[in-house]
Tab-separated table of C-alpha atoms in Angstrom:
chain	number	residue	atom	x	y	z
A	191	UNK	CA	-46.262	75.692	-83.823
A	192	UNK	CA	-49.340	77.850	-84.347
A	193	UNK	CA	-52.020	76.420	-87.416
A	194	UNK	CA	-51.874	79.444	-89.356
A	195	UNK	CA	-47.908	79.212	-89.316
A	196	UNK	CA	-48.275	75.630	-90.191
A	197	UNK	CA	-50.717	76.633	-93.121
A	198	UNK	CA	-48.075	79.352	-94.128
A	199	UNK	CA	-45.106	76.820	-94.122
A	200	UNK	CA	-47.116	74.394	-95.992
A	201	UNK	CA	-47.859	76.996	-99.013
A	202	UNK	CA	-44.292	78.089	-99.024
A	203	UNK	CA	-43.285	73.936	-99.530
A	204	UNK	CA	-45.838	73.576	-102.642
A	205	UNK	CA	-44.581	76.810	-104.372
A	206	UNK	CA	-40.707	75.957	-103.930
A	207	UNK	CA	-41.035	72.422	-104.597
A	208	UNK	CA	-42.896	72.804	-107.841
A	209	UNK	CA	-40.295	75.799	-109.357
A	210	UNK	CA	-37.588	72.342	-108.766
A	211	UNK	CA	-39.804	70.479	-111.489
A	212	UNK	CA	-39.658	74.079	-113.663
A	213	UNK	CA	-35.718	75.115	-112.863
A	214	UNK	CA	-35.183	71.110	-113.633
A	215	UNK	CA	-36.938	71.098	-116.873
A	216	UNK	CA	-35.097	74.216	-117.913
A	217	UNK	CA	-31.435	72.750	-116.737
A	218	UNK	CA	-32.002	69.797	-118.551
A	219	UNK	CA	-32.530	71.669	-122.042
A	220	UNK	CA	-28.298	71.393	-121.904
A	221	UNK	CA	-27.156	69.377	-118.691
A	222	UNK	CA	-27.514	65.674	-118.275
A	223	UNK	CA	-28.854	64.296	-115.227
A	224	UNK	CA	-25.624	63.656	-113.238
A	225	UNK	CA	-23.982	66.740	-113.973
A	226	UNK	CA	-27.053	68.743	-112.714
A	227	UNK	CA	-27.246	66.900	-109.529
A	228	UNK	CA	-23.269	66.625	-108.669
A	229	UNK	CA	-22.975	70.255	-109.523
A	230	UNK	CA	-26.696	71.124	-107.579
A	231	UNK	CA	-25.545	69.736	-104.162
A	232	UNK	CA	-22.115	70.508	-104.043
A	233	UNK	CA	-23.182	73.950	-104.355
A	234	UNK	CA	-25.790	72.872	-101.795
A	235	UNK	CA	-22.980	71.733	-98.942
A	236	UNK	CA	-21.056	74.508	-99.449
A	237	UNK	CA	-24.194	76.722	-99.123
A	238	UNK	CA	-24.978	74.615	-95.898
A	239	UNK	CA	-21.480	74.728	-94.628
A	240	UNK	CA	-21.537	78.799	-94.707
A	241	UNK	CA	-24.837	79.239	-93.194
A	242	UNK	CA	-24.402	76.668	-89.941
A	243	UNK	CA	-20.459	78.050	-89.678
A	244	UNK	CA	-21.844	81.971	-89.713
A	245	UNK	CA	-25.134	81.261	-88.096
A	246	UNK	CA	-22.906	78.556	-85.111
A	247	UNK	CA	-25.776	75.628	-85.746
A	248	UNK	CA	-22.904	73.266	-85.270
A	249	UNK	CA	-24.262	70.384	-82.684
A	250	UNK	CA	-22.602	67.279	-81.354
A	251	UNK	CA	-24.793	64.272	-83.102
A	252	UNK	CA	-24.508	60.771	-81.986
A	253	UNK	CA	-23.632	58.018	-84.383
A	254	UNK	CA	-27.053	56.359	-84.834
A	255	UNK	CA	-28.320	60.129	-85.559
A	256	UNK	CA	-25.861	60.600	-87.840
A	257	UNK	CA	-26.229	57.253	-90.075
A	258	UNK	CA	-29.728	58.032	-89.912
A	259	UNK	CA	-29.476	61.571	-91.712
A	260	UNK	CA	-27.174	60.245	-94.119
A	261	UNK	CA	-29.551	57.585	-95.390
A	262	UNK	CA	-32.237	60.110	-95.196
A	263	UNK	CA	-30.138	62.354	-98.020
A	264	UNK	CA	-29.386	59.192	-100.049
A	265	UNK	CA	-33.025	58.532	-99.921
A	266	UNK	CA	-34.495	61.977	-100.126
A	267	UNK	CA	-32.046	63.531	-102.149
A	268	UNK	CA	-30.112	61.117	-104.055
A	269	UNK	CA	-32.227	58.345	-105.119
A	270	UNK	CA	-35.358	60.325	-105.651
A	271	UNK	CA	-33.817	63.226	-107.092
A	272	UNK	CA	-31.528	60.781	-110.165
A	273	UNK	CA	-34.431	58.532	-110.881
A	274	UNK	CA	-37.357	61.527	-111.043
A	275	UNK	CA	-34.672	63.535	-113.348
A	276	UNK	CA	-34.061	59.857	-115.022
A	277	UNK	CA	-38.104	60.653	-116.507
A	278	UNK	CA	-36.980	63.408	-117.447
A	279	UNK	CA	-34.753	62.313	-119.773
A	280	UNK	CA	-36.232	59.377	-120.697
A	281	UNK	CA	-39.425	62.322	-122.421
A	282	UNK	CA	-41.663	61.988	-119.600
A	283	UNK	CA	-42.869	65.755	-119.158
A	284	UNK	CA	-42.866	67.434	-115.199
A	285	UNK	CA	-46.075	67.392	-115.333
A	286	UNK	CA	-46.364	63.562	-115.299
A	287	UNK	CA	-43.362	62.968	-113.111
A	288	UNK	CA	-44.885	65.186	-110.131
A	289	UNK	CA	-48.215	63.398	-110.533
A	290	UNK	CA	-46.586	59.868	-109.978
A	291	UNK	CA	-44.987	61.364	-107.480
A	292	UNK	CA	-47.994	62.209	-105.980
A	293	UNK	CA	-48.645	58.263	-104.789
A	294	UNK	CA	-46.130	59.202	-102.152
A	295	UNK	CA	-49.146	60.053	-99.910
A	296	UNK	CA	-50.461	56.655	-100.280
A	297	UNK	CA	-47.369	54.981	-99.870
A	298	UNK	CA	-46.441	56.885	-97.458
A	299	UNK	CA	-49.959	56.255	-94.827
A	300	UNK	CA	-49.685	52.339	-95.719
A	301	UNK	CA	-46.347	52.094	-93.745
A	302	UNK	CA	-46.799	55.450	-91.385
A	303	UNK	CA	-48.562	53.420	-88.859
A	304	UNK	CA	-46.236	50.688	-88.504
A	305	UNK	CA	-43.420	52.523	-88.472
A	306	UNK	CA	-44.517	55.618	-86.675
A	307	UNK	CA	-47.687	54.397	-84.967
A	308	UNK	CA	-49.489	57.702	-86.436
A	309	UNK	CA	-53.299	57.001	-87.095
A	310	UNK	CA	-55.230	57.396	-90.707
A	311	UNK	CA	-58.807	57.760	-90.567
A	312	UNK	CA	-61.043	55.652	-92.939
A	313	UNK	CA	-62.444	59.371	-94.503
A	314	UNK	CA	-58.154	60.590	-95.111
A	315	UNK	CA	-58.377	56.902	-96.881
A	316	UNK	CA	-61.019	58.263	-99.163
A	317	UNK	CA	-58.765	61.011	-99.716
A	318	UNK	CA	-55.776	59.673	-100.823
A	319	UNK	CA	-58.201	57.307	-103.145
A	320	UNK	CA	-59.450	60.506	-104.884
A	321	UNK	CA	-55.899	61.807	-105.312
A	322	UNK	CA	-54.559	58.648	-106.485
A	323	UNK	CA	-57.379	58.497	-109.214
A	324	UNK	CA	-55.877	61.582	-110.629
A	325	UNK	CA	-52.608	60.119	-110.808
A	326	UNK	CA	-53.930	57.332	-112.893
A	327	UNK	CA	-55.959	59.944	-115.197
A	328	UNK	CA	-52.890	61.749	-115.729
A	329	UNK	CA	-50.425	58.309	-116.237
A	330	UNK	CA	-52.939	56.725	-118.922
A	331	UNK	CA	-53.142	60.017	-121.093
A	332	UNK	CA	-49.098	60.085	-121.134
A	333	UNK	CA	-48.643	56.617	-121.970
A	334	UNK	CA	-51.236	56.865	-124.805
A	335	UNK	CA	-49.455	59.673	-126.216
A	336	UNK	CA	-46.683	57.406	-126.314
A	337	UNK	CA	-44.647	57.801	-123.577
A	338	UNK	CA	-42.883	54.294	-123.481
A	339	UNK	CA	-43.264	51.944	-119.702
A	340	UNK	CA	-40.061	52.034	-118.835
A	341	UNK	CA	-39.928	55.222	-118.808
A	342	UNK	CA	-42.808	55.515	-116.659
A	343	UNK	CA	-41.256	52.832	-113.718
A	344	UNK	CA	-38.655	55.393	-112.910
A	345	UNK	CA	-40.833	58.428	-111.316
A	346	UNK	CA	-42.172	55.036	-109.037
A	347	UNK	CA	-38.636	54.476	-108.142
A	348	UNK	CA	-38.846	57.916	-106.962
A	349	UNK	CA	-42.126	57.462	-104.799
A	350	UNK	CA	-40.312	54.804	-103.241
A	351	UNK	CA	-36.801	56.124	-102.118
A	352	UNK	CA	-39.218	59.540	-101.130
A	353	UNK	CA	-41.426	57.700	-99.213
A	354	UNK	CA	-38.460	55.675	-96.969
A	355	UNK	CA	-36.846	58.964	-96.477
A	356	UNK	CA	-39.807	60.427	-95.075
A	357	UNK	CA	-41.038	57.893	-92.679
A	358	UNK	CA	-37.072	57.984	-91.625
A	359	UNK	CA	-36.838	61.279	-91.046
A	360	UNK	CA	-40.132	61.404	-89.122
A	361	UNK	CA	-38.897	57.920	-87.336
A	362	UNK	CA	-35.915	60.292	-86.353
A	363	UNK	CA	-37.403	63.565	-85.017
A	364	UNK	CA	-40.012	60.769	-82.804
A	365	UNK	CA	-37.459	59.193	-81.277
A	366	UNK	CA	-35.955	62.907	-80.394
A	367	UNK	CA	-39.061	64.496	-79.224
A	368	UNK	CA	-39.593	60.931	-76.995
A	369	UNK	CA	-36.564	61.385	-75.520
A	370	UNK	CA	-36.583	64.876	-74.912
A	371	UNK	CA	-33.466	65.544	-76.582
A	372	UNK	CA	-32.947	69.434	-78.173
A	373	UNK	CA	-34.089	69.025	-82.291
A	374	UNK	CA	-30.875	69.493	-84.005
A	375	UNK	CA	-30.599	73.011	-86.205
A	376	UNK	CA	-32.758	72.596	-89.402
A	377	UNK	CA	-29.792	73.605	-91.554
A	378	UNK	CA	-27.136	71.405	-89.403
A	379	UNK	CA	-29.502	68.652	-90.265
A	380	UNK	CA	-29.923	69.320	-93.915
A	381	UNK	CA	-26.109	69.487	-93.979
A	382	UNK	CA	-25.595	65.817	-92.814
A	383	UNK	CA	-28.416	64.930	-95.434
A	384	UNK	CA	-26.601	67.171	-98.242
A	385	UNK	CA	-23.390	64.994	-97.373
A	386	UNK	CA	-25.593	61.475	-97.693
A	387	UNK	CA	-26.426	62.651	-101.242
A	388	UNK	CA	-23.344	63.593	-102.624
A	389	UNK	CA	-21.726	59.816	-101.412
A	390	UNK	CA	-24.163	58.810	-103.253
A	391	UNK	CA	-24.141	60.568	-106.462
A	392	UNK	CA	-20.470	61.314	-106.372
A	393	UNK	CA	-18.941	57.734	-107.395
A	394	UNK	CA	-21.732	57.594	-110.201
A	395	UNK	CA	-20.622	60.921	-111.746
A	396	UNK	CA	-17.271	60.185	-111.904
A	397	UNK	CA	-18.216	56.704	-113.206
A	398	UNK	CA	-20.018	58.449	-115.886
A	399	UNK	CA	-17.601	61.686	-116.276
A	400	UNK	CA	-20.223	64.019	-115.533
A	401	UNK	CA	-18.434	66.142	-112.849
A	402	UNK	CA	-17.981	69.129	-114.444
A	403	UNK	CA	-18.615	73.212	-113.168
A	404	UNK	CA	-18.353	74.898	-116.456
A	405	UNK	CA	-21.535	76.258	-116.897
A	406	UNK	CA	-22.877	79.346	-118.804
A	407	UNK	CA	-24.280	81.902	-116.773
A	408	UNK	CA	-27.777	81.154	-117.877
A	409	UNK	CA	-26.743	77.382	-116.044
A	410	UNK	CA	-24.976	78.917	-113.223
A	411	UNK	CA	-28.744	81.005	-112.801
A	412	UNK	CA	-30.743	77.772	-113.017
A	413	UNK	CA	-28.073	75.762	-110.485
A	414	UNK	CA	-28.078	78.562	-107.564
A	415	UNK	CA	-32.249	78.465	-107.576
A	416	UNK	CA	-32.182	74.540	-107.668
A	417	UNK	CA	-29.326	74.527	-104.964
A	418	UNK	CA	-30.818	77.679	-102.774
A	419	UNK	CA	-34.274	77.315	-103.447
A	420	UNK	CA	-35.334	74.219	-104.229
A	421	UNK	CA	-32.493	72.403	-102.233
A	422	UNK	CA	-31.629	74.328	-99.262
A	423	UNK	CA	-35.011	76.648	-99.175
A	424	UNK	CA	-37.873	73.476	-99.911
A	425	UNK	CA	-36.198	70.594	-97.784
A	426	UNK	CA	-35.505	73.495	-94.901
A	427	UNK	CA	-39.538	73.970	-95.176
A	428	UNK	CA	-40.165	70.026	-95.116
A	429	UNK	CA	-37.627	69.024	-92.488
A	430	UNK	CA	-39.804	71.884	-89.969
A	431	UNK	CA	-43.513	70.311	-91.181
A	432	UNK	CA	-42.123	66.793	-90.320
A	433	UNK	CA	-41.398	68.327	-87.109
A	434	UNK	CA	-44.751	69.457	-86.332
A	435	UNK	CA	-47.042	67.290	-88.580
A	436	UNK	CA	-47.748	63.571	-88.969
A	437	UNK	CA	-45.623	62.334	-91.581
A	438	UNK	CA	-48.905	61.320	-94.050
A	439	UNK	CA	-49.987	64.786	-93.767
A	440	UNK	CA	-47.110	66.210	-94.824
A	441	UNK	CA	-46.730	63.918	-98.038
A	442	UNK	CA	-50.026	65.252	-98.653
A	443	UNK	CA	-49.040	68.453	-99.672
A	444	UNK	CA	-47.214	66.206	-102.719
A	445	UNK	CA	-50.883	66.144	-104.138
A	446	UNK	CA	-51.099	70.287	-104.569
A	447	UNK	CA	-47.568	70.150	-106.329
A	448	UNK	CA	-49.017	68.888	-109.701
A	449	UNK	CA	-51.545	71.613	-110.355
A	450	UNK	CA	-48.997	73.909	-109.586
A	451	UNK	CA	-45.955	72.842	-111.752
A	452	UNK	CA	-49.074	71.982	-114.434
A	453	UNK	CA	-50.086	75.648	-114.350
A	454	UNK	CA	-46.252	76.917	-114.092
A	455	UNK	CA	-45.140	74.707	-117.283
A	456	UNK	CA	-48.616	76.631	-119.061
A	457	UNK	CA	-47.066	79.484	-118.019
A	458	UNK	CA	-43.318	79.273	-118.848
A	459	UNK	CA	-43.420	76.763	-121.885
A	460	UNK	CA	-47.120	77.211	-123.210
A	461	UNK	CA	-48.400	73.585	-122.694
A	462	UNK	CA	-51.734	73.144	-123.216
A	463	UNK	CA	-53.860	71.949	-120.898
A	464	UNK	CA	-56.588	69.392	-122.220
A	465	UNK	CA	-59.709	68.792	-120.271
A	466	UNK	CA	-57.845	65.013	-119.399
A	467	UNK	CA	-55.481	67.422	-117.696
A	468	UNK	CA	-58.050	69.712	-115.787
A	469	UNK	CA	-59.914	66.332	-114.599
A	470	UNK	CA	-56.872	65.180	-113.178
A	471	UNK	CA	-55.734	68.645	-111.378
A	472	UNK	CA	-59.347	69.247	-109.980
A	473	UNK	CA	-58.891	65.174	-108.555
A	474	UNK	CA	-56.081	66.124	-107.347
A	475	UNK	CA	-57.063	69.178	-105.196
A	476	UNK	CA	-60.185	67.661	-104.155
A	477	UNK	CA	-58.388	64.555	-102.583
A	478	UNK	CA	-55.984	66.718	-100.251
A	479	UNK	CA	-58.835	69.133	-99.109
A	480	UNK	CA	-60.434	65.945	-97.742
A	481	UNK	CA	-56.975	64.565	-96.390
A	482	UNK	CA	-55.861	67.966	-94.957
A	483	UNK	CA	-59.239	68.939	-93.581
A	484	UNK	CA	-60.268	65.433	-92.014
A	485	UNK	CA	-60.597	64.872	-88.141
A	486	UNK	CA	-58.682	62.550	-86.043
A	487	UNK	CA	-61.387	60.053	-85.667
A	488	UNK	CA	-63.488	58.383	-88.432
A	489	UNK	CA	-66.887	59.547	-85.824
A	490	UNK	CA	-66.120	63.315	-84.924
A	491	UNK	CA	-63.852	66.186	-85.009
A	492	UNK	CA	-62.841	65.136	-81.396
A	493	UNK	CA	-61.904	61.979	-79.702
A	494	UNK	CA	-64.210	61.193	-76.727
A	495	UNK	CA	-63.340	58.791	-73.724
A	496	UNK	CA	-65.667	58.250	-70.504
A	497	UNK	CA	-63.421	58.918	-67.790
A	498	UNK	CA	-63.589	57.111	-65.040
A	499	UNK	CA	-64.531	57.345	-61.695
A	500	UNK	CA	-63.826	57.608	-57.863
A	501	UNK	CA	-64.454	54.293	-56.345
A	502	UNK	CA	-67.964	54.829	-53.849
A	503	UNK	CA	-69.025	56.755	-56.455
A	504	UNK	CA	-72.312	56.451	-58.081
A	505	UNK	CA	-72.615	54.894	-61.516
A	506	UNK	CA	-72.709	57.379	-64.315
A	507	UNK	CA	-76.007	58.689	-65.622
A	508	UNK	CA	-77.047	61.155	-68.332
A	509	UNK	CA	-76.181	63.908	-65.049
A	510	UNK	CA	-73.006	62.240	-64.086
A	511	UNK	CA	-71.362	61.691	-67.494
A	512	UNK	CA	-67.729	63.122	-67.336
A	513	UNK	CA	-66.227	63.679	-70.976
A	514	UNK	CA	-62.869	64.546	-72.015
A	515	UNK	CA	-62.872	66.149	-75.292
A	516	UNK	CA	-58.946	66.089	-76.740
A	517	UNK	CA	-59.057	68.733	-79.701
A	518	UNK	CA	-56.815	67.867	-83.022
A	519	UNK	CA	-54.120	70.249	-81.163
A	520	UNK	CA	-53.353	68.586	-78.196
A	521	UNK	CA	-55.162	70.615	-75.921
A	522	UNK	CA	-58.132	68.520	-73.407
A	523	UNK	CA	-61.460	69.830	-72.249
A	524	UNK	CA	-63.141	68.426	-69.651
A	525	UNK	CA	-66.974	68.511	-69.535
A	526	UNK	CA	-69.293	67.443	-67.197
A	527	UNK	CA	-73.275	66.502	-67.850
């Protein structure tokens, strides 16, 4: 995929994931948490069902595939989506919650090279340090305005179950792209991870007797964008990037949500943004410039190896020195001096 379609995609995830914080925010004025998400993703599968039945997406998937995608919606969908809403509830404003949510990145390059064996550079490092600070600006101005702890450990829940689901899903499109196999459809596979959540937020919402589609219309408005937009339209997005992106660089983008849902909550609600605020949204954008924008290697844009030579060959001098310049795209140049 092209870098300026890459660019493209990656705008288009920041804008629909941050009107989920907004649409969530607004939904919650009158739905609990439960009710919101058993309602949001049934409305999802049967979104997903129609568009892979009409558009003939539907693949033969082998078991371990399969399992896989469903943990990946439990993960991705479920777990992230209960506990981050959970914040909600609990008074923690979207502004907050997305911040936290912002030490995905981090989280996220600690375990990407052991899982995935995909390299982080000492400067993307740096980065994620600068973007993490403005989590921490924006977490100790909540809490002193009395936001209580506990309320606080559930948006790191969240980081956690988004982070798993992320090196999973990249874990699964590796193993498919090492083996050659065809990428299954986009929506097929949001489908199978659309199923994963709803066995997992199903039992609770009966548990709880939350299951309910009785809505107003002013509900049913703020249900279709989470379930078409911010469900089937953001994780569409994010399931492509993971395709054609190292998984840390894609849970960078997590660090441009913030400023946005910041500036849409100004917007929608009139929140005032403090100068504690500002700090923490310039942080923010400053740390994934360097992320997003840093080469492959810690020395150069380019990684250079001496290639070596023909045996009878004479040893290599300042006019015999073959380089192989491999660009961030893939693409090798050979140079001789």
């Amino acid at each position: 995929m092209r870098a300026a379609s890459l660019v493209g995609l990656s705008g288009l995830f920041v804008i629909l994931w941050s009107s989920g914080w907004l649409a969530s925010q607004l939904a919650m004025n009158d739905l609990s948490v439960m009710n919101l998400l058993t309602a949001r993703y049934l409305i999802v599968l049967l979104g997903l069902l129609f568009i892979v039945t009409v558009a003939g997406q539907w693949r033969r998937i082998r078991l371990s595939d399969l399992l896989g995608q469903l943990c990946v919606g439990i993960l991705s969908h479920g777990i992230y989506l209960i506990t981050a809403l959970g914040a909600f509830q609990q008074g923690v404003s979207a502004a907050v919650v997305t911040f936290v949510i912002t030490l995905h990145p981090i989280a996220t390059a600690m375990l990407s090279g052991s899982v995935n064996h995909e390299q982080f550079t000492a400067r993307q490092w740096k980065g994620l340090f600068v973007g993490s600070l403005a989590v921490l600006v924006l977490i100790s101005h909540s809490h002193g305005q009395g936001t209580s702890g506990l309320a606080l450990t559930l948006p790191f829940m969240a980081v956690i179950a988004l982070t798993l689901g992320t090196l999973l899903n990249r874990h699964l499109e590796l193993e498919n792209q090492s083996a050659n196999t065809t990428p299954l459809p986009v929506f097929f596979t949001l489908l199978i991870q659309s199923a994963g959540a709803l066995i997992f937020l199903l039992p609770i919402g009966a548990i709880q007797g939350s299951i309910s589609m009785d809505f107003s219309s002013r509900q049913w408005v703020l249900l279709l964008w989470l379930a078409l937009v911010a469900s089937i339209g953001a994780y569409a997005v994010l399931q492509l990037l993971l395709r054609n992106m190292p998984s840390t660089q894609v849970a960078c983008l997590t660090y441009l949500v913030p400023p946005v849902t910041t500036i849409q909550i100004y917007l929608v609600f009139g929140e005032q943004l403090d100068s504690i605020d500002l700090t923490g949204i310039l942080l923010a954008a400053a740390g994934v410039i360097w992320v997003m924008t840093s080469p492959n290697e810690n020395s150069s844009d380019s990684q250079y190896k001496l290639q070596p030579r023909a045996p009878g060959q004479r040893q290599p001098t300042l006019t015999s020195l073959n380089l192989r310049i491999s660009t961030n795209s893939g693409q090798a140049v050979d140079i001789e001096l």
